Short mmCIF file of N, CA, C and O in Angstrom, two decimals:
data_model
loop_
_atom_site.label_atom_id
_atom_site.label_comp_id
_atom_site.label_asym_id
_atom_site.label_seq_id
_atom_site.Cartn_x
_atom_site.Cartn_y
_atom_site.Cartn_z
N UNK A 1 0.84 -1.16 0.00
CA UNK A 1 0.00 0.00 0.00
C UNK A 1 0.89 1.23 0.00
O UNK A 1 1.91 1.28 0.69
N UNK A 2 0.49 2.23 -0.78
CA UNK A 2 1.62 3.42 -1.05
C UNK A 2 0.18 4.73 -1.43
O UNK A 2 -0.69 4.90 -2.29
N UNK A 3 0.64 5.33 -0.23
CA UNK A 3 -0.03 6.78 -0.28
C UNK A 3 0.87 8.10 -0.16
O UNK A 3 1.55 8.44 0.81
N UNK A 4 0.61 8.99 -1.83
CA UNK A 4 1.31 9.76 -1.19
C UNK A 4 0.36 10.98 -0.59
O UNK A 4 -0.81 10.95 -0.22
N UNK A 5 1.24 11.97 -0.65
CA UNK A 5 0.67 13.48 0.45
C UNK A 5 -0.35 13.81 -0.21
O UNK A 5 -1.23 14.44 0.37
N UNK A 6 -0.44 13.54 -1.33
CA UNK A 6 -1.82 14.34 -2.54
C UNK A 6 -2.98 13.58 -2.23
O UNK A 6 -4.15 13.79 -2.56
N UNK A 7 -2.45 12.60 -1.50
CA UNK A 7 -4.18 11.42 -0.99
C UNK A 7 -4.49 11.56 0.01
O UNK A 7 -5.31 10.75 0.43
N UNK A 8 -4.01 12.69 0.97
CA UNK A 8 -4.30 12.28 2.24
C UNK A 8 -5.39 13.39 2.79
O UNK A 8 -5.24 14.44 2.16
N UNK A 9 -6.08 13.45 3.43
CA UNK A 9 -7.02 13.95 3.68
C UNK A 9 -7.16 15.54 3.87
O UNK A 9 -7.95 16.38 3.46
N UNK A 10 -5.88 15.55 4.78
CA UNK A 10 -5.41 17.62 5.18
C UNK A 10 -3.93 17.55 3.95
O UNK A 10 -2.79 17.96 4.18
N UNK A 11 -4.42 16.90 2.69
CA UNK A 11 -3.52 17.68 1.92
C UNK A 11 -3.00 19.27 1.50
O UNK A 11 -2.83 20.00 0.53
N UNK A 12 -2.92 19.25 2.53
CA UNK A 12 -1.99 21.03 2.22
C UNK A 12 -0.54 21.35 1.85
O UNK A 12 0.10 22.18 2.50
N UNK A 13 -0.01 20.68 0.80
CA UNK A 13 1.28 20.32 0.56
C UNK A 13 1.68 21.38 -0.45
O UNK A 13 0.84 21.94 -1.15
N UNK A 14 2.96 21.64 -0.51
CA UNK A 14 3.28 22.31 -1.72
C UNK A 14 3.20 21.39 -3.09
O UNK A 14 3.38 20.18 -3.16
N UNK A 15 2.91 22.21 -4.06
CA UNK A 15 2.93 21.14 -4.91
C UNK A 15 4.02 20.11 -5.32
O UNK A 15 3.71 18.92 -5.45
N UNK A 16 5.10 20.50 -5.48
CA UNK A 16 6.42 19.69 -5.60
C UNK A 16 6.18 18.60 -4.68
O UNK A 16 6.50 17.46 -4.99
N UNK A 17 5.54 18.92 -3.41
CA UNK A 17 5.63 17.91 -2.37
C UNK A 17 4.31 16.58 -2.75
O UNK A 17 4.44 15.44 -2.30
N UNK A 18 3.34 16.90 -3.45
CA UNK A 18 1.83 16.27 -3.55
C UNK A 18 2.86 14.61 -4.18
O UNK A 18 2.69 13.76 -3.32
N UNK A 19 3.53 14.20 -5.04
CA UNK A 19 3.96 12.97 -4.65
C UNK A 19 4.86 12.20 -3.33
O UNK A 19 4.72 11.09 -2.83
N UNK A 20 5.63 13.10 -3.09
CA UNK A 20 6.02 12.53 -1.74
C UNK A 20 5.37 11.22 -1.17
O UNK A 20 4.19 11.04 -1.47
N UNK A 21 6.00 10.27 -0.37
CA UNK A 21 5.07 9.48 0.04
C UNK A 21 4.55 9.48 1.50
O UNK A 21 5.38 9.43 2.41
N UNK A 22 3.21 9.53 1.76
CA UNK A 22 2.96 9.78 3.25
C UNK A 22 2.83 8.93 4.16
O UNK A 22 3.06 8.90 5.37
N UNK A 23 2.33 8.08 3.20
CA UNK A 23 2.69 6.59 4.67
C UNK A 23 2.47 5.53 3.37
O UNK A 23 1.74 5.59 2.39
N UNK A 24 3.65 4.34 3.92
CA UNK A 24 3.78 3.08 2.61
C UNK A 24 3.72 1.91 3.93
O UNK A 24 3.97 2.16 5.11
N UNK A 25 3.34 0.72 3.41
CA UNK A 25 3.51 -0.61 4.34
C UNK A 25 3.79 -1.43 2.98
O UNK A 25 3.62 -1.28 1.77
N UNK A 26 4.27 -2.32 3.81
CA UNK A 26 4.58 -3.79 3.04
C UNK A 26 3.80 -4.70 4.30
O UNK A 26 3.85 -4.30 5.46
N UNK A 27 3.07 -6.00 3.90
CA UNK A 27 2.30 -6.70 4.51
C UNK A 27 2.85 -7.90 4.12
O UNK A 27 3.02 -8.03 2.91
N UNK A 28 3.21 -8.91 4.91
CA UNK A 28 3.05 -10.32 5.08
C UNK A 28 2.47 -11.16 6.20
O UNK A 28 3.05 -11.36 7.26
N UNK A 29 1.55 -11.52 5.95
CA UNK A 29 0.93 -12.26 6.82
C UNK A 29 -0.12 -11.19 7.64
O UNK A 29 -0.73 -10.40 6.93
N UNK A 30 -0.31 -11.15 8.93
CA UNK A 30 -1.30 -10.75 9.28
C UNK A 30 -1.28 -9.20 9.77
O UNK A 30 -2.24 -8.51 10.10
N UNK A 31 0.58 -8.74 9.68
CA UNK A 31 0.86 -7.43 10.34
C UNK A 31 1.85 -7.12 9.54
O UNK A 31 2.63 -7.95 9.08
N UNK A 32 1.91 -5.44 9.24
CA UNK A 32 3.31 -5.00 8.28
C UNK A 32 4.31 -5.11 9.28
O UNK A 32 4.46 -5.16 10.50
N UNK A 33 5.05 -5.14 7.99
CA UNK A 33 6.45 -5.96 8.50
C UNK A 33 7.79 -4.86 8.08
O UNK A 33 8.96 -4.85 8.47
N UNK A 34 7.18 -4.12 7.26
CA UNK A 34 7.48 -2.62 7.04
C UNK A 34 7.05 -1.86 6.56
O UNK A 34 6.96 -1.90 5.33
N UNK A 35 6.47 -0.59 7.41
CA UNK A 35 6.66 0.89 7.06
C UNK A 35 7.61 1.92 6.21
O UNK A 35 8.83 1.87 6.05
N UNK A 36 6.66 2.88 5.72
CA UNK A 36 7.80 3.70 5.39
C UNK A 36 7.13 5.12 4.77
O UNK A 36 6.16 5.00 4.02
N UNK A 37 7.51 6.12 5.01
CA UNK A 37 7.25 7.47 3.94
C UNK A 37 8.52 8.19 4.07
O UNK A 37 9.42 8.06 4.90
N UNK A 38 8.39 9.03 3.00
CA UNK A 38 9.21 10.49 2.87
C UNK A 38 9.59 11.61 3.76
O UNK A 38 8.75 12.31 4.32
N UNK A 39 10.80 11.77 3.89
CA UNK A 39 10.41 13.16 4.40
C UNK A 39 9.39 14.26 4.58
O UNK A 39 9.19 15.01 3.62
N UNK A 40 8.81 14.41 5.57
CA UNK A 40 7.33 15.74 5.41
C UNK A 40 7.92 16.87 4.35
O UNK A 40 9.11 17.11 4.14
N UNK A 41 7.07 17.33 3.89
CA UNK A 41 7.64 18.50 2.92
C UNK A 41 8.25 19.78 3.75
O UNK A 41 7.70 20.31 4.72
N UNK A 42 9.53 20.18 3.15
CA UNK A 42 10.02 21.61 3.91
C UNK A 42 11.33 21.09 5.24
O UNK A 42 12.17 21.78 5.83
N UNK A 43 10.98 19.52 5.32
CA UNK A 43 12.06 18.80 5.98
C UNK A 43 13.56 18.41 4.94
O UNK A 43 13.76 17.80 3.89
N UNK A 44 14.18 18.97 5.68
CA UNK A 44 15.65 18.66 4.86
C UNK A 44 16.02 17.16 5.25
O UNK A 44 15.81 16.81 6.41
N UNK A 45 16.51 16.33 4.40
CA UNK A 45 16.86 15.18 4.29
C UNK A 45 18.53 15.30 5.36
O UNK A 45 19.51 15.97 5.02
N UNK A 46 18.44 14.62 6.39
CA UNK A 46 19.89 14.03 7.15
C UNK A 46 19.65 12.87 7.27
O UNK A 46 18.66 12.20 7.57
N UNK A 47 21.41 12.56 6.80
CA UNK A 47 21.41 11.01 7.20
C UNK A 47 20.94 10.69 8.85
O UNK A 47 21.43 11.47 9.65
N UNK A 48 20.01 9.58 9.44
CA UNK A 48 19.56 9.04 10.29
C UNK A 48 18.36 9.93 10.42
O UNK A 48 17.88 9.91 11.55
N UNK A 49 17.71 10.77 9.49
CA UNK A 49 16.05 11.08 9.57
C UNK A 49 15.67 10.08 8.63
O UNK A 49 14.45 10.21 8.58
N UNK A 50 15.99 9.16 7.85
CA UNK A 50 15.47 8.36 6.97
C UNK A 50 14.97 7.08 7.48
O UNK A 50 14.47 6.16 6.84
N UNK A 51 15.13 7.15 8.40
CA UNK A 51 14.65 5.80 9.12
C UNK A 51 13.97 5.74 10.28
O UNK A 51 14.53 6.18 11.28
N UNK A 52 12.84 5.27 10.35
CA UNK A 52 12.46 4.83 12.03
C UNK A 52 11.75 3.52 12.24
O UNK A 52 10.89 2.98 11.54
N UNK A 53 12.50 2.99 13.79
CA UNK A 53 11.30 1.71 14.13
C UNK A 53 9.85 1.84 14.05
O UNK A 53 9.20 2.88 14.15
N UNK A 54 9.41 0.61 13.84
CA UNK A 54 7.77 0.95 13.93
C UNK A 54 7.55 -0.33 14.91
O UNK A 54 7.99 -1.46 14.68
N UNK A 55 6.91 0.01 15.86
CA UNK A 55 6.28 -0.92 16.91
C UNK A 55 4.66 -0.86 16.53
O UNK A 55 4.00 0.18 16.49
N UNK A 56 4.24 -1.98 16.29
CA UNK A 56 2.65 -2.25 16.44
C UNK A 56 2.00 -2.58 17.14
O UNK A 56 1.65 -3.74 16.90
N UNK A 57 1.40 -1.98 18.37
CA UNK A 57 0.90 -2.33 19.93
C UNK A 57 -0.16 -3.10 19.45
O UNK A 57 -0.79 -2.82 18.42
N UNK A 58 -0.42 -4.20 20.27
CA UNK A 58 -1.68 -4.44 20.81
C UNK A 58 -2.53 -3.82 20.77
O UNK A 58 -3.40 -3.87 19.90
N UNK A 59 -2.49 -2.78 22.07
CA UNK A 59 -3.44 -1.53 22.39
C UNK A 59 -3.15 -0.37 22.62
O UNK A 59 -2.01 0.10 22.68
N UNK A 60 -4.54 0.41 22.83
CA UNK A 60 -3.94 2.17 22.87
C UNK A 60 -2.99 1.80 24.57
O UNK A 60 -1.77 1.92 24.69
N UNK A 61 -3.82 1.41 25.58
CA UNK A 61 -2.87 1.12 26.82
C UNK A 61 -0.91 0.79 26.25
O UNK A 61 0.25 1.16 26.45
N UNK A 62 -1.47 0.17 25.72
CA UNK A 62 0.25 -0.89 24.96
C UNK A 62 1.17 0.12 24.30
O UNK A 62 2.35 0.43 24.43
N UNK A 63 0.11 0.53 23.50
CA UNK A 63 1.10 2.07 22.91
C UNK A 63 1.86 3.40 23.53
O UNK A 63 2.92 3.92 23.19
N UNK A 64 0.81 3.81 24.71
CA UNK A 64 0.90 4.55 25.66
C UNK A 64 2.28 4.42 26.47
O UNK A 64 3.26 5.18 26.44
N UNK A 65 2.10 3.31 27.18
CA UNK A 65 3.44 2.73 28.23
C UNK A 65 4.55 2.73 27.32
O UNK A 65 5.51 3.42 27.66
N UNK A 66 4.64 2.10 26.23
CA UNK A 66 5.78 2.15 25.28
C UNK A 66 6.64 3.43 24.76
O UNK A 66 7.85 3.56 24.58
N UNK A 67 5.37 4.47 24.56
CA UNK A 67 5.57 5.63 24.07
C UNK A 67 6.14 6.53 25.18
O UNK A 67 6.94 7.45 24.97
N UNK A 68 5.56 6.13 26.58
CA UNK A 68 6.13 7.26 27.64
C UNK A 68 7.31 6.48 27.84
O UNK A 68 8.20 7.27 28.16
N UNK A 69 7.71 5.39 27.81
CA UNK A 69 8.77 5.07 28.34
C UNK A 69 10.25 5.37 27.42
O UNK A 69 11.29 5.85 27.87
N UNK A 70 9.98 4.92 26.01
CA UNK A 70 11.14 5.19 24.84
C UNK A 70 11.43 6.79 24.88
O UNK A 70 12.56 7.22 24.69
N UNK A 71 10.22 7.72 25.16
CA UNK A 71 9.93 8.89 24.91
C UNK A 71 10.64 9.84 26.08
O UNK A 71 10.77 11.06 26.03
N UNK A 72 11.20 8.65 27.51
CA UNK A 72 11.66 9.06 28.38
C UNK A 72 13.25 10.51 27.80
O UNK A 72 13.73 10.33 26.68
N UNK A 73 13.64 11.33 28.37
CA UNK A 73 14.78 12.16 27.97
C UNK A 73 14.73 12.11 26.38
O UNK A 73 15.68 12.65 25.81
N UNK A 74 13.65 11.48 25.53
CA UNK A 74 13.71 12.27 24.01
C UNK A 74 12.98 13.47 23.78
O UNK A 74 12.84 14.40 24.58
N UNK A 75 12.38 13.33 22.22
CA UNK A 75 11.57 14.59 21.79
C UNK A 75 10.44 13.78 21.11
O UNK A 75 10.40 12.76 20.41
N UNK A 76 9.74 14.46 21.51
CA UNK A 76 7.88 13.85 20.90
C UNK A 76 8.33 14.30 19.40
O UNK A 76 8.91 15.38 19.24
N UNK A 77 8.08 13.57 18.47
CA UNK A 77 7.87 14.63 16.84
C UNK A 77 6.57 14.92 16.99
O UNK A 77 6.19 16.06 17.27
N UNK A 78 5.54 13.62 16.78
CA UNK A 78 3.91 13.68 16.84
C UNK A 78 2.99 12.99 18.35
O UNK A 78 3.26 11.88 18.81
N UNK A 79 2.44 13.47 18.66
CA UNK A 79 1.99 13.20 20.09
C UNK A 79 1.07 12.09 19.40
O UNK A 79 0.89 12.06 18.18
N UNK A 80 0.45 11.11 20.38
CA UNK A 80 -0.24 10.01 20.40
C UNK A 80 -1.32 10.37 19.83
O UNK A 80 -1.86 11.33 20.37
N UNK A 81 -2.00 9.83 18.67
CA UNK A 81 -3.42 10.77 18.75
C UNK A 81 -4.14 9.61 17.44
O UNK A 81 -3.30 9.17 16.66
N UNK A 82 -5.43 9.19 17.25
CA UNK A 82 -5.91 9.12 15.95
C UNK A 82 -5.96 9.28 14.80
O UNK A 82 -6.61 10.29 14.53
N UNK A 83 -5.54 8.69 13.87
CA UNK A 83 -5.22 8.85 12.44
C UNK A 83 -6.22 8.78 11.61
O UNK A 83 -7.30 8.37 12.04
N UNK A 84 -6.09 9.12 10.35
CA UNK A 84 -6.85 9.07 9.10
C UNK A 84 -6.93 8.25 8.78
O UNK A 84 -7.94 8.19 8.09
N UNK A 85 -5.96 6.56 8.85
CA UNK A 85 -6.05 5.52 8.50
C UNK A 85 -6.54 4.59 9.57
O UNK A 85 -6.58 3.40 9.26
N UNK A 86 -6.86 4.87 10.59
CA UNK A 86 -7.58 3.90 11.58
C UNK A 86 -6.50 3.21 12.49
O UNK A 86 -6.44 2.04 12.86
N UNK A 87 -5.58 4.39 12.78
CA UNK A 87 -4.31 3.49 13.50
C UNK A 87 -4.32 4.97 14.51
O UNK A 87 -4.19 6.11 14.06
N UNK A 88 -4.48 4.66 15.82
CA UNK A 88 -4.05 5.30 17.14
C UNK A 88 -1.76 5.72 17.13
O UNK A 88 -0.82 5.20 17.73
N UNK A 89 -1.84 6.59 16.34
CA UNK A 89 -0.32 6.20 16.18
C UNK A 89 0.54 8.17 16.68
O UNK A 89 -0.02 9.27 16.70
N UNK A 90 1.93 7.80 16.97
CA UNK A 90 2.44 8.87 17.70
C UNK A 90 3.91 8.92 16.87
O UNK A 90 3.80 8.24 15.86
N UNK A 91 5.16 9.46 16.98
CA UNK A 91 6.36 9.45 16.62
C UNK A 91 7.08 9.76 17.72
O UNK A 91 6.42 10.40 18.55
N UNK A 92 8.43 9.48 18.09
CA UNK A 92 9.60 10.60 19.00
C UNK A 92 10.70 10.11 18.31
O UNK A 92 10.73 9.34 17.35
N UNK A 93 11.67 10.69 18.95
CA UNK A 93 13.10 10.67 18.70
C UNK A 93 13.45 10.43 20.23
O UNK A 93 13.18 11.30 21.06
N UNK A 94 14.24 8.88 20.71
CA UNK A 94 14.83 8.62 21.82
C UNK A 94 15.58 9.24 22.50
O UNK A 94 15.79 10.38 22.09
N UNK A 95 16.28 8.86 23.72
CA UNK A 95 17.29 9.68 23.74
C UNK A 95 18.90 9.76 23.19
O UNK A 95 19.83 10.56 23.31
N UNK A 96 18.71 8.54 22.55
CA UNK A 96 20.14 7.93 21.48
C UNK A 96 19.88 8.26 20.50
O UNK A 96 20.50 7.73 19.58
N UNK A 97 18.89 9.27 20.17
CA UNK A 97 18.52 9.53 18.78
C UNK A 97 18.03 8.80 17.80
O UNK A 97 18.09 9.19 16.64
N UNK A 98 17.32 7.31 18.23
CA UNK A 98 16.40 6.60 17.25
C UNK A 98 15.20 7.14 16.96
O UNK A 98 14.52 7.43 17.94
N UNK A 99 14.75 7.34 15.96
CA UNK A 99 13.57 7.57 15.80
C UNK A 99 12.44 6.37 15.38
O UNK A 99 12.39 5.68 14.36
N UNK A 100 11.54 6.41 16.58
CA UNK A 100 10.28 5.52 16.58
C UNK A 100 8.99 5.99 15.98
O UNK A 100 8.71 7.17 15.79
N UNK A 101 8.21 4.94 15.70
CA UNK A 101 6.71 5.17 15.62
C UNK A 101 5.96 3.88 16.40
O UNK A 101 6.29 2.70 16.54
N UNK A 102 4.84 4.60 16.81
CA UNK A 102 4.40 3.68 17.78
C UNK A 102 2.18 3.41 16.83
O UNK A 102 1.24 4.20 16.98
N UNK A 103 2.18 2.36 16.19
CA UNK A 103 1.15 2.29 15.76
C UNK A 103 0.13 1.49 16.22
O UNK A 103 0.42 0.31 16.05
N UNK A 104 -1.15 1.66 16.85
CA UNK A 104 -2.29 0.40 16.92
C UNK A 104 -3.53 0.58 15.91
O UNK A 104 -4.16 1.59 15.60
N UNK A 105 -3.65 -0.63 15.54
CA UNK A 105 -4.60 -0.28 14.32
C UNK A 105 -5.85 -0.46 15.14
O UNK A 105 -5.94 -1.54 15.73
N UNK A 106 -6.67 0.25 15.25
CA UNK A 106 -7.55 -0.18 15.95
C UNK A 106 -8.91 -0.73 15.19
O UNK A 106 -9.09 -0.44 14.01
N UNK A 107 -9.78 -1.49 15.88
CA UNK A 107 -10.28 -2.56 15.49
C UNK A 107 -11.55 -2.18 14.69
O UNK A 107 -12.59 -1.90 15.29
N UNK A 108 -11.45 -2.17 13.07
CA UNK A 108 -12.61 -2.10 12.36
C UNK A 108 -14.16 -2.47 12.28
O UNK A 108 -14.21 -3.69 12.11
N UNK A 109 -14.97 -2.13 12.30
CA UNK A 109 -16.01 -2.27 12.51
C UNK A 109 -16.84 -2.75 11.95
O UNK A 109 -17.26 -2.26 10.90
N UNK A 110 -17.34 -3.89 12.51
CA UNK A 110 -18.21 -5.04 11.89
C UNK A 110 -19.47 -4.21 11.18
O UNK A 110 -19.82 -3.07 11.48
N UNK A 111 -20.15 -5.19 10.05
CA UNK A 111 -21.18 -5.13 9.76
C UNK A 111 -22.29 -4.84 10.61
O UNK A 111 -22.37 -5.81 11.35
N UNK A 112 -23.34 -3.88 10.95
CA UNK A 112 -24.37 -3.62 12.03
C UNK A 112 -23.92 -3.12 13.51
O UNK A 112 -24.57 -2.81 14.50
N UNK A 113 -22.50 -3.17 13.23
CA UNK A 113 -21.88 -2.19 14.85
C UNK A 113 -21.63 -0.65 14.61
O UNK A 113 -21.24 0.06 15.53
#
């Protein structure tokens, strides 16, 4: 799955930026196995912004504890919050300077619920 910035809902991108990619997965089996997008637009490319872990919680609880704890002496990029794609998801930068994402997809909704 590959979305870029021109698909996403608060597309307010410069135009140069509208391909960029805003969020990509690769799927095997029942959970991605990798993530990935572009630099946000207006972000300068450094080596070690090109990469971050992605943890897939369980739950928003699961995400939470994970997120305050990695998040301990780092920097929040994106605070914990609800997404456009149905994933409870947040970002930081550790204090070793890894950069994480912390995603729960939360649970789609049956037929008649």
């Amino acid at each position: 799955m590959i979305m870029p910035f021109s698909e996403t809902p608060q597309c307010n991108v410069a135009k140069e930026s509208e391909d960029r990619i805003a969020h990509a997965r690769l799927i095997k089996g029942p959970a991605p196995i990798l993530m990935a997008s572009d630099t946000l637009p207006g972000m300068p490319f450094q080596q070690g912004n090109n990469f971050s872990v992605s943890v897939n919680c369980e739950s928003a609880q699961e995400t939470e504890r994970l997120f305050a704890a990695l998040g301990e002496k780092g920097k929040i990029g994106m605070p914990l919050q609800d997404m456009f794609w149905g994933a409870y998801f947040g970002t930081l930068t550790d204090q070793f300077g890894v950069n994480w994402m912390f995603n729960f997809e939360r649970p789609k909704p049956q037929n008649g619920d």
